Every structure is written in structure tokens, then in C-alpha cells.
Coordinates of C-alpha atoms in Angstrom, one line a residue:
X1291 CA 299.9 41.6 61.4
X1292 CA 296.6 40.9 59.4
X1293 CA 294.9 44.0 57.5
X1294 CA 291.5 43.3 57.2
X1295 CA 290.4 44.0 53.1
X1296 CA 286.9 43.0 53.6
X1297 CA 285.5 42.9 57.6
X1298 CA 286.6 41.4 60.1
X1299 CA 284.2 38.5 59.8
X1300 CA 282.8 36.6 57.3
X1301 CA 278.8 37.1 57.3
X1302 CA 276.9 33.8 56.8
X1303 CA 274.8 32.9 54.1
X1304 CA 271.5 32.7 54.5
X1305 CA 271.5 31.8 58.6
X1306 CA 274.1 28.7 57.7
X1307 CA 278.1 28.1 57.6
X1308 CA 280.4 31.4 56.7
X1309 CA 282.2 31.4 53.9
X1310 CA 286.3 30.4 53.4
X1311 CA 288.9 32.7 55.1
X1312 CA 291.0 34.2 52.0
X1313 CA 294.5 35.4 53.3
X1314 CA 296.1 37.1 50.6
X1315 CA 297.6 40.6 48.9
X1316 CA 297.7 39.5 45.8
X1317 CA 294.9 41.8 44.1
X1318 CA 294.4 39.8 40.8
X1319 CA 294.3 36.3 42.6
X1320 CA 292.0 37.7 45.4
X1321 CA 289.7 38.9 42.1
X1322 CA 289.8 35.5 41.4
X1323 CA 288.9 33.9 44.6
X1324 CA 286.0 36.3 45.2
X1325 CA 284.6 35.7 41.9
X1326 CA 284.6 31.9 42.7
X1327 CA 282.7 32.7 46.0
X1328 CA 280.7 34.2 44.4
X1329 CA 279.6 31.2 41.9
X1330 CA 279.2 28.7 45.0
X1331 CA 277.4 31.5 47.0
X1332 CA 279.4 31.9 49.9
X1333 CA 280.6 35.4 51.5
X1334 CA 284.4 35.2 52.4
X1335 CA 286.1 36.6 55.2
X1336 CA 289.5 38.6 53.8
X1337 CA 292.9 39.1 55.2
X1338 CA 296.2 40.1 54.1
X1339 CA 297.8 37.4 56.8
X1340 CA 296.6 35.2 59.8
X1341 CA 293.5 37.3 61.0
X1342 CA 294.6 39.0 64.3
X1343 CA 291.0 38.2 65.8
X1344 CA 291.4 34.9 68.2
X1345 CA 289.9 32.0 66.7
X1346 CA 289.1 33.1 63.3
X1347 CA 291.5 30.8 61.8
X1348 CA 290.4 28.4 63.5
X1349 CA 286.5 29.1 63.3
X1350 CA 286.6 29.1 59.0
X1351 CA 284.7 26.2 57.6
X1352 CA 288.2 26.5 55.0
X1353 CA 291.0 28.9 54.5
X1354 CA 292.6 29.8 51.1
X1355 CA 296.3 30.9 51.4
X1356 CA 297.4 32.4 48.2
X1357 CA 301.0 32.1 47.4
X1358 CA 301.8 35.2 48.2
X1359 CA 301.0 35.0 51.8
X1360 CA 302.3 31.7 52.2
X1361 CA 305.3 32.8 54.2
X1362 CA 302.7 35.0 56.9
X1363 CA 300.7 31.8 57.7
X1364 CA 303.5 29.4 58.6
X1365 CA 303.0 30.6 62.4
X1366 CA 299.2 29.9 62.2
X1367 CA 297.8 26.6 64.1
X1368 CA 297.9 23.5 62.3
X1369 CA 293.8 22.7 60.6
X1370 CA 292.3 20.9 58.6
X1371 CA 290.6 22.7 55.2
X1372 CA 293.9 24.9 54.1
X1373 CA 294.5 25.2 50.5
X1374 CA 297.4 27.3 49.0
X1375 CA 296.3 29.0 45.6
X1376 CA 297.9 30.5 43.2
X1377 CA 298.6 30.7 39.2
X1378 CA 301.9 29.8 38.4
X1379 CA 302.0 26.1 37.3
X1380 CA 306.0 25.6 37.4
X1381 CA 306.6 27.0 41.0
X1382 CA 309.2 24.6 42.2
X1383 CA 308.9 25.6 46.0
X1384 CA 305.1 25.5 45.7
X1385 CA 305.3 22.2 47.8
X1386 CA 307.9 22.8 50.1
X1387 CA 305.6 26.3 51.1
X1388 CA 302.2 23.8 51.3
X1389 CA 304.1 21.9 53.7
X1390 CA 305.2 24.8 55.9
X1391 CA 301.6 26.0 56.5
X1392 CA 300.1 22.1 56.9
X1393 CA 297.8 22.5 53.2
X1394 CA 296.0 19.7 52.4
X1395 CA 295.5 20.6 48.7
X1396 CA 298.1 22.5 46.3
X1397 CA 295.4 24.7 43.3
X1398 CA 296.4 26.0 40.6
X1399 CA 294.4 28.4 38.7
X1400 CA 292.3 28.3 36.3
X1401 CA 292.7 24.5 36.1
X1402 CA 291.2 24.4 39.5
X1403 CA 288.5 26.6 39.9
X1404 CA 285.2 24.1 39.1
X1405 CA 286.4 21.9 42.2
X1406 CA 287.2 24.5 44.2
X1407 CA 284.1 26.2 43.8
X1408 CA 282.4 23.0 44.5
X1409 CA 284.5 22.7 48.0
X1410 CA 283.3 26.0 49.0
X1411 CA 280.1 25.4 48.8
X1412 CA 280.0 22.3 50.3
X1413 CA 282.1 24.3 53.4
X1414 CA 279.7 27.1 53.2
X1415 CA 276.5 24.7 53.6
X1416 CA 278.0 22.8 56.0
X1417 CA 277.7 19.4 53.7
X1418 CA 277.6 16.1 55.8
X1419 CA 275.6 13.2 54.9
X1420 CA 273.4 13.3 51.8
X1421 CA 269.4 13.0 52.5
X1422 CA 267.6 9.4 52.5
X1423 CA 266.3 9.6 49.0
X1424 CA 263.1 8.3 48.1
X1425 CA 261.2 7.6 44.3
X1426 CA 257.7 6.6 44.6
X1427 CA 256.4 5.5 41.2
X1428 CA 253.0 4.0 39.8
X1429 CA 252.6 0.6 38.4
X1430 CA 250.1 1.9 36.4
X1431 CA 247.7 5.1 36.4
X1432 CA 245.7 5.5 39.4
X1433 CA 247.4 3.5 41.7
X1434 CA 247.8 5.8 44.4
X1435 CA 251.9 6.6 43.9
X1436 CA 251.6 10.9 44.2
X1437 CA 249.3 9.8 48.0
X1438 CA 251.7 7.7 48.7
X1439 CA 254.7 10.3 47.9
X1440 CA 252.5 13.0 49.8
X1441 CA 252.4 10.6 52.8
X1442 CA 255.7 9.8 53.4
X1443 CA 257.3 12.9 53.0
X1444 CA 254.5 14.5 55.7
X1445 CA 255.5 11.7 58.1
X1446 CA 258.9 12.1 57.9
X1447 CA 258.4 15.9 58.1
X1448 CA 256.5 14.8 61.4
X1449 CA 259.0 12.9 62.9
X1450 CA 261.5 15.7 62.8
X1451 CA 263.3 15.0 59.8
X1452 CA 264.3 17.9 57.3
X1453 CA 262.6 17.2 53.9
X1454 CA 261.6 18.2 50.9
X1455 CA 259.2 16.6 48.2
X1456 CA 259.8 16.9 44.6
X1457 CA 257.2 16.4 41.9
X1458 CA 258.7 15.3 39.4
X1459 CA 255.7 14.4 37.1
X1460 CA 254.4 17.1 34.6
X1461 CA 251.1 15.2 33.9
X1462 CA 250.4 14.6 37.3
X1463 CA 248.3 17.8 37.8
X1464 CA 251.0 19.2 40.3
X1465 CA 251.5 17.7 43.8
X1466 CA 250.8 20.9 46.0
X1467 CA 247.6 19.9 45.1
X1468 CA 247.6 17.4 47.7
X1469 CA 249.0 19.4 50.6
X1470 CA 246.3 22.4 50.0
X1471 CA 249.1 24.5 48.7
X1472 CA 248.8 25.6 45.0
X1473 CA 248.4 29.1 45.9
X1474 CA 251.9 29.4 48.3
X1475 CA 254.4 31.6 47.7
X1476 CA 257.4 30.1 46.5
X1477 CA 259.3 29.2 42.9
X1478 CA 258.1 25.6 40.4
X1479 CA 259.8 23.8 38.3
X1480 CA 259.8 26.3 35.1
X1481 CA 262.0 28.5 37.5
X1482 CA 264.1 26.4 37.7
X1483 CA 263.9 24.5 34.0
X1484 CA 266.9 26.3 32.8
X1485 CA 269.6 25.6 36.0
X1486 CA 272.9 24.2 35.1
X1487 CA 275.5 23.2 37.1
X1488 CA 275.5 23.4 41.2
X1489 CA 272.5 25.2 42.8
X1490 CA 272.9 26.0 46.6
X1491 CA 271.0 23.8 48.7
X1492 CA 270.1 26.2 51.1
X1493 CA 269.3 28.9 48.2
X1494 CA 267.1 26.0 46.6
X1495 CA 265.1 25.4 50.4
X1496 CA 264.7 28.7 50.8
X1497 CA 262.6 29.4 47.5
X1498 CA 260.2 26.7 47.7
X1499 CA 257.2 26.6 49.6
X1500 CA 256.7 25.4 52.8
X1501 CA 253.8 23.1 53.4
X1502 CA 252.9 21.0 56.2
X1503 CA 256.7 21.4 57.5
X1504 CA 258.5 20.3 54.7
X1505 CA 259.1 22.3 51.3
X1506 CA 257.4 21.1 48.1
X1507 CA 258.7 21.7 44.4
X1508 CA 255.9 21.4 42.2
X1509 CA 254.6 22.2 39.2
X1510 CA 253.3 25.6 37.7
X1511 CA 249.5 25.9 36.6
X1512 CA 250.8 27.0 32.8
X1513 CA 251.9 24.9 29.6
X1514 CA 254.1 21.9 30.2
X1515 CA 257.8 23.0 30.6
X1516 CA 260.1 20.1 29.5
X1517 CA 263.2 20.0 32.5
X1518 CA 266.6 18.8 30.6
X1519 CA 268.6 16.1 32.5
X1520 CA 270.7 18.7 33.5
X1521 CA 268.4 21.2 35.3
X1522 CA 267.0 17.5 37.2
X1523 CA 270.7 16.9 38.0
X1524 CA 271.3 20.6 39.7
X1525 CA 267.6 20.3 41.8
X1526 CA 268.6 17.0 43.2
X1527 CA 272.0 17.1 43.9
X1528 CA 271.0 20.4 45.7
X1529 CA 267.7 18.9 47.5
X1530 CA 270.5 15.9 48.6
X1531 CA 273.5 17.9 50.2
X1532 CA 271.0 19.3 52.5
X1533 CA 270.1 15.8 54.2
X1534 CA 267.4 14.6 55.8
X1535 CA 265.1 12.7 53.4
X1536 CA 264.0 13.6 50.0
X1537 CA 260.8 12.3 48.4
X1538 CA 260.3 12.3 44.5
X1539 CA 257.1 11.9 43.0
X1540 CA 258.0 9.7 39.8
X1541 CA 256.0 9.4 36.5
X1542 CA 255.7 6.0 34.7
X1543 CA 257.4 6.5 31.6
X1544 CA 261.4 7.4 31.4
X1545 CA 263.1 9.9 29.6
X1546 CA 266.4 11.4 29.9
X1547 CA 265.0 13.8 33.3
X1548 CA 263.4 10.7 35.0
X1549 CA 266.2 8.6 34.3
X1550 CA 268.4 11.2 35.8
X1551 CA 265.9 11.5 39.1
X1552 CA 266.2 7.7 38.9
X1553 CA 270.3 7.7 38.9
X1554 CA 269.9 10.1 42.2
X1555 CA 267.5 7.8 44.8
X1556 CA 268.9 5.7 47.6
X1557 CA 265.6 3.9 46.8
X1558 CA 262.3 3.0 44.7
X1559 CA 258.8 2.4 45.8
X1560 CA 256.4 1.1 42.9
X1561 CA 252.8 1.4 44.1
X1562 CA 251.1 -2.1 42.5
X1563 CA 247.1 -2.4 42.8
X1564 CA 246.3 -5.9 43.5
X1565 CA 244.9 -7.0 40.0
X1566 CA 246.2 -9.0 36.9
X1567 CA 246.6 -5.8 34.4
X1568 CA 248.2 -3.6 37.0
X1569 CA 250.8 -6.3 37.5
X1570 CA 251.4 -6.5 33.8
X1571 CA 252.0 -3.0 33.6
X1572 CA 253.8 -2.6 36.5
X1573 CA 256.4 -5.4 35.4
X1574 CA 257.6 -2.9 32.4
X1575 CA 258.0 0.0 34.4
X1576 CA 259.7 -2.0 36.8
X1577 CA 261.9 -3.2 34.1
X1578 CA 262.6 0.1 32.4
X1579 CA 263.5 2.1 35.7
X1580 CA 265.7 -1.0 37.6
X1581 CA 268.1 -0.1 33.6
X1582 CA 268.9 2.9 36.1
X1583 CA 267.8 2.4 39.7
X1584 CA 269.1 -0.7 41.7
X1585 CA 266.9 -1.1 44.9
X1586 CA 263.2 -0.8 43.3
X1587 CA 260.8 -2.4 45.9
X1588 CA 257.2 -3.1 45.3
X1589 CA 254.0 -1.3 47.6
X1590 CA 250.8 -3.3 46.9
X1591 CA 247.3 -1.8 47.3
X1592 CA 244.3 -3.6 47.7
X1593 CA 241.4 -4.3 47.3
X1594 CA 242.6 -7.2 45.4
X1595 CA 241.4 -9.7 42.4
X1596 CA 240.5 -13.4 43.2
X1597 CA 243.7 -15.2 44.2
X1598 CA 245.7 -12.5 44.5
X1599 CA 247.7 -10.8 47.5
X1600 CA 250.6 -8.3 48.6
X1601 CA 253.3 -11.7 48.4
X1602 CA 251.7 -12.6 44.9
X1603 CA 252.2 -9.5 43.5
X1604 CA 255.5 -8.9 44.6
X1605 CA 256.7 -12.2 43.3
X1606 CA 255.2 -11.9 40.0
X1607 CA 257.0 -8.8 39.5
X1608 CA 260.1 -10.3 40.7
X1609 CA 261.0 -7.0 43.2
X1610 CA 261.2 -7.2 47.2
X1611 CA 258.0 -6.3 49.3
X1612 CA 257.8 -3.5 51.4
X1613 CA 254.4 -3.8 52.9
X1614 CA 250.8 -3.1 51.9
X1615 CA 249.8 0.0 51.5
X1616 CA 246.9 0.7 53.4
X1617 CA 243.3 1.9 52.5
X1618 CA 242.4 4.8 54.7
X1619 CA 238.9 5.7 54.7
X1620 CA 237.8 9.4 54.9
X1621 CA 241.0 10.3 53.0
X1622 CA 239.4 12.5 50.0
X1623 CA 237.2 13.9 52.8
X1624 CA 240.0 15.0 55.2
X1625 CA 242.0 16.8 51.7
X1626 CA 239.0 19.0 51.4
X1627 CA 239.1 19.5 54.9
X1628 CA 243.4 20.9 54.6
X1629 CA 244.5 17.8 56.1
X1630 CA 246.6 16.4 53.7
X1631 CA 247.4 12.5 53.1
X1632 CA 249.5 10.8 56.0
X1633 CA 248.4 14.0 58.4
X1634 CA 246.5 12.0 60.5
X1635 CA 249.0 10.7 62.6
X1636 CA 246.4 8.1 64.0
X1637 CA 245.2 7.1 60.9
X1638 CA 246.7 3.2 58.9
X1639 CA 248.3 5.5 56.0
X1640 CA 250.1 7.7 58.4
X1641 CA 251.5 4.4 60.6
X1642 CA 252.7 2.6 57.7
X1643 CA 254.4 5.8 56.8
X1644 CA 256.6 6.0 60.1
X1645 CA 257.3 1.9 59.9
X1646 CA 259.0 2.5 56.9
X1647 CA 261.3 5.3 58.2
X1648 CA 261.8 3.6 60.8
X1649 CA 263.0 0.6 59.0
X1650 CA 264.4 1.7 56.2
X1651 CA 268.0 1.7 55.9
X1652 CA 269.9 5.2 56.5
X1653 CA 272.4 6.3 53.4
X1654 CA 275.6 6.2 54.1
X1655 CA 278.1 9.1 54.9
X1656 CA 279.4 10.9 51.7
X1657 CA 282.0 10.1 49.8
X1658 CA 285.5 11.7 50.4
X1659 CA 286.5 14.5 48.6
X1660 CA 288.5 14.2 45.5
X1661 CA 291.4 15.5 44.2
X1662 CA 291.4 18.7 42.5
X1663 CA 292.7 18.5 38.6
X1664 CA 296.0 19.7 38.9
X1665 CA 298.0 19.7 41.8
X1666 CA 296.9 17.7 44.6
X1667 CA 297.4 16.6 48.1
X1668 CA 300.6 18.5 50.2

């Protein structure tokens, strides 16, 4: 009963999820539907009905039944993920044939095609619950915020966790600094200056470095490159569907690409040294990035000015306090050595590293998916 237009089975992309199972005959519409694979990078499996092979109905992370076919599926076992495509808008047995194969969504193209290329990616990625995202900012310059961003995201790649560090400060002389990496392979932020719209997650992992067991997006060694709100938007929305944690190295000031990293983090960190002008400055950054970012805690660092200490400084800032950072002697001394900061698991950086993911709170599952913008729910 099923011809196969395109193999028997879908290949996956790039070692993860398949693509969608397309089950049509309709030539134009399946033009359609591979194009919009195409756009969220997934490779679809193609049938003119329910595949013959055992299981590969059931196996498809979604199928697409386009309305020509509608009337060869309604045999197939009842899933979750079936959508039945197709063009015309005034069909009035459109629903009575979404009920017959159990869709969940009715689409109707081209109003539909952004969300549904959105929904196959997700399918094709396997999208579950978003990563534990992290900004680590500076009170002021100096204070230790990119070591601190270094450290965490090396602990949590220690403990097992799937991360990835973003630096997202152009003056900050380029975080794969730090980890000994400036000369590995992989794409920087000016390949990635011009992205709109989704990037794949896994497309995204795949072209960054790996470092230390976690993949770094950095900096190049040229001119500045400015990254619109919109490229921020693609690169950590992509970083996020992956899960795990995420770790953002944050400048001070806030334009419209900081504000947008801001709008993305489960979280803030704002490294404080423990003297009267650092406080000062830190207040306004605090106040500037908590117009965008709810949950901004404050990191202290000693040593600290007469009077002063870790409970002082967080109250005269007026933010929750996460814990002291540490001072970690030897720490310049073991970069030059390749051992970058937080890779001595022993050592008081590292350990106050693993407290906090250990007792930070996990983010929650993602939301449920919405609506497409015409049609809807059989």
C-alpha cells in the first residue's frame, strides 16, 4: 500500500531525532513540505500512504498527512504528532477527515508554514526541557565576572551536564582566552552576526569549539562586529532548546543585544568586589539589567574594605546573596599551565562552583505548544 518517494527511512540529522513522516501524492504540496524541512533542517521520511515497514508510523518523531492521503491513513494506529496539511482554506470536510485519522492540528498553507517549520524542528531535535540559563555580569571592571562565567560552565561540564558558554562581551578580549582555546577550530560570533530567525541547536553545537567538555562561542581576534538583537535571539534560543545549562558571559553596559541575552536567562549573577565604589557601580548595573532580567543575585568577592562583608554588600545593593566568591590562589599560574578556572576540581573556586548547581533551582519543563495561525486543534 505505501510507495516509498524518498527511502524507506528517514536519515537523522546530525546523530539526533529523524525527521517528520510525509504521507502524501500530492506533488506540489509535497514541494511544499520538503522545502519547509528543509528551513528547520530535518530530513523527512516520504510515503504515498501508511509506510508498509512495521513501526515506522509509529517510530516518526511527527507525521504530516496531506489531504490527499487522508482517506489511506484512517487504518493507521492512533499517535500523537499527526497533522493533516493542505492548501485549500474552505474545505468543509477538512475536519470530519482530521478526525478520522486522530490529527491533533488541522494547517493550512501558506498561513501555516513559520509554525510548522518551528514544530519540525523542535521534533527533529528531540526538544524537551530548555537549558538552566545562566548571566554572569560585573559590578564593575575587574571584578572577576568572565572567571567566574569560565568556572561555572567548566563545573557543570564536569558534573556531566551538556553546556555551552557564550561570550557575549565584545570588549572582553574573548573568553576562549581563558580555557586555552583561541586557536580551536570552530565558528565566533561574526559567523554568526547576521542569523535571523531559528538556528538548529544541534547545527549551532556542532560548529563551536569544544573546550574543556563543553562548547564555547566566543569572539574573533578582528574589528568589533556589532550582533543585532536578532542574531542574540537566534544563538540563544538555539543554545536553550538543547538543555542542559547555558552560561553567558555579560558586559556591564545594555544595549538592545544584551538586553535581549538578558530577556533569555533563568538567572543573573553580578560579581560585586567588597569595596564602597564597586558597590556604587554595581547598584546601576544592577538597576539597568533587573528593567529586563527578574532573578539578578549578587556574588561578592573579597578581599574587602573596613566594615564591609558578603551580607553588606548584598544589602546595599538590595539583590539576594548567593555566596562569596572565593579567592583561589595559584589561579593565573594554573591558566598558563592549560588548566583553565574552576578545573581544579579540589580547588575553593571549583567547590563553590558545584554548590551552586547543586542548589540552584532547575527551569521548568517548556511550555506547550501553540496553536498554529489558522486552523487549529482536530
Amino acid at each position: 500500500m505505501a510507495g516509498s518517494l524518498a527511502g524507506e527511512e528517514a536519515t537523522a540529522v546530525g546523530g539526533r531525532r529523524g525527521g517528520p513522516l510525509i504521507v502524501t501524492e500530492d506533488v506540489e504540496l509535497l514541494d511544499d513540505l520538503l522545502r519547509l524541512c528543509a528551513a528547520a533542517g530535518a530530513e523527512p521520511e516520504v510515503h504515498h500512504g501508511p509506510p508498509g515497514c512495521r513501526g515506522s508510523w509509529e517510530r516518526a518523531p511527527m507525521v504530516l498527512v496531506g489531504d490527499d492521503a487522508a482517506a489511506r491513513c484512517r487504518g493507521a494506529g492512533r499517535r500523537k504528532g499527526v497533522m493533516l496539511v493542505g492548501r485549500d482554506q474552505d474545505d468543509p470536510d477538512v475536519w470530519r477527515r482530521a478526525v478520522e485519522i486522530g490529527a491533533e492540528y488541522v494547517l493550512r498553507l501558506p498561513d501555516s508554514e513559520g509554525w510548522l517549520v518551528d514544530q519540525i524542528a523542535n521534533a527533529a531535535e528531540g526538544v524537551g526541557r530548555p537549558a538552566l540559563t545562566v548571566g554572569v555580569m560585573g559590578g564593575r571592571g575587574g571584578s572577576g565576572a568572565s572567571t567566574l562565567a569560565c568556572a561555572l560552565a567548566v563545573s557543570a561540564a564536569r558534573s556531566g551536564r551538556r553546556t555551552m558558554l557564550i561570550d557575549a562581551d565584545p570588549l572582553g578580549g574573548g573568553i576562549d582566552v581563558l580555557l586555552g582555546g583561541e586557536r580551536a577550530e570552530g565558528m565566533r560570533w561574526p559567523d554568526f552576526a547576521q542569523s535571523k530567525g531559528r538556528l538548529g541547536g544541534g547545527a549551532l553545537e556542532d560548529s563551536l569549539p569544544a573546550l574543556h567538555g563543553l562548547r564555547v562561542l566566543s569572539w574573533g581576534r578582528d574589528d568589533e562586529v556589532v550582533i543585532p538583537p536578532q542574531a542574540m535571539r537566534a544563538v540563544l534560543a538555539a543554545a536553550r532548546r538543547l538543555g542542559g545549562v547555558v552560561v553567558v558571559d555579560l558586559p556591564r553596559r545594555v544595549d538592545e543585544g544584551v538586553a535581549e541575552a538578558l530577556a533569555q536567562l533563568d538567572l543573573g549573577l553580578l560579581v560585586v568586589p567588597g569595596e564602597l565604589r564597586a558597590v556604587a557601580a554595581a547598584k546601576r548595573v544592577a538597576s539597568t539589567a533587573g528593567m529586563v532580567l527578574d532573578d539578578l543575585r549578587v556574588v561578592p568577592r573579597g578581599p574587602y574594605a573596613s566594615g564591609l562583608d558578603g551580607r553588606w554588600v548584598a544589602r546595599a545593593i538590595g539583590l539576594p546573596l548567593v555566596g562569596e566568591l572565593p579567592w583561589e590562589s595559584g589561579l593565573l599560574g594554573s591558566q598558563d599551565d592549560g588548566t583553565p578556572p574552576g578545573g581544579n576540581a579540589r580547588g575553593s573556586l571549583a567547590r563553590f562552583c558545584a554548590a551552586f548547581w547543586d542548589q540552584v533551582a532547575v527551569a521548568g519543563d517548556t511550555s506547550p505548544v501553540t496553536g498554529p495561525p489558522r486552523g487549529g486543534a482536530a
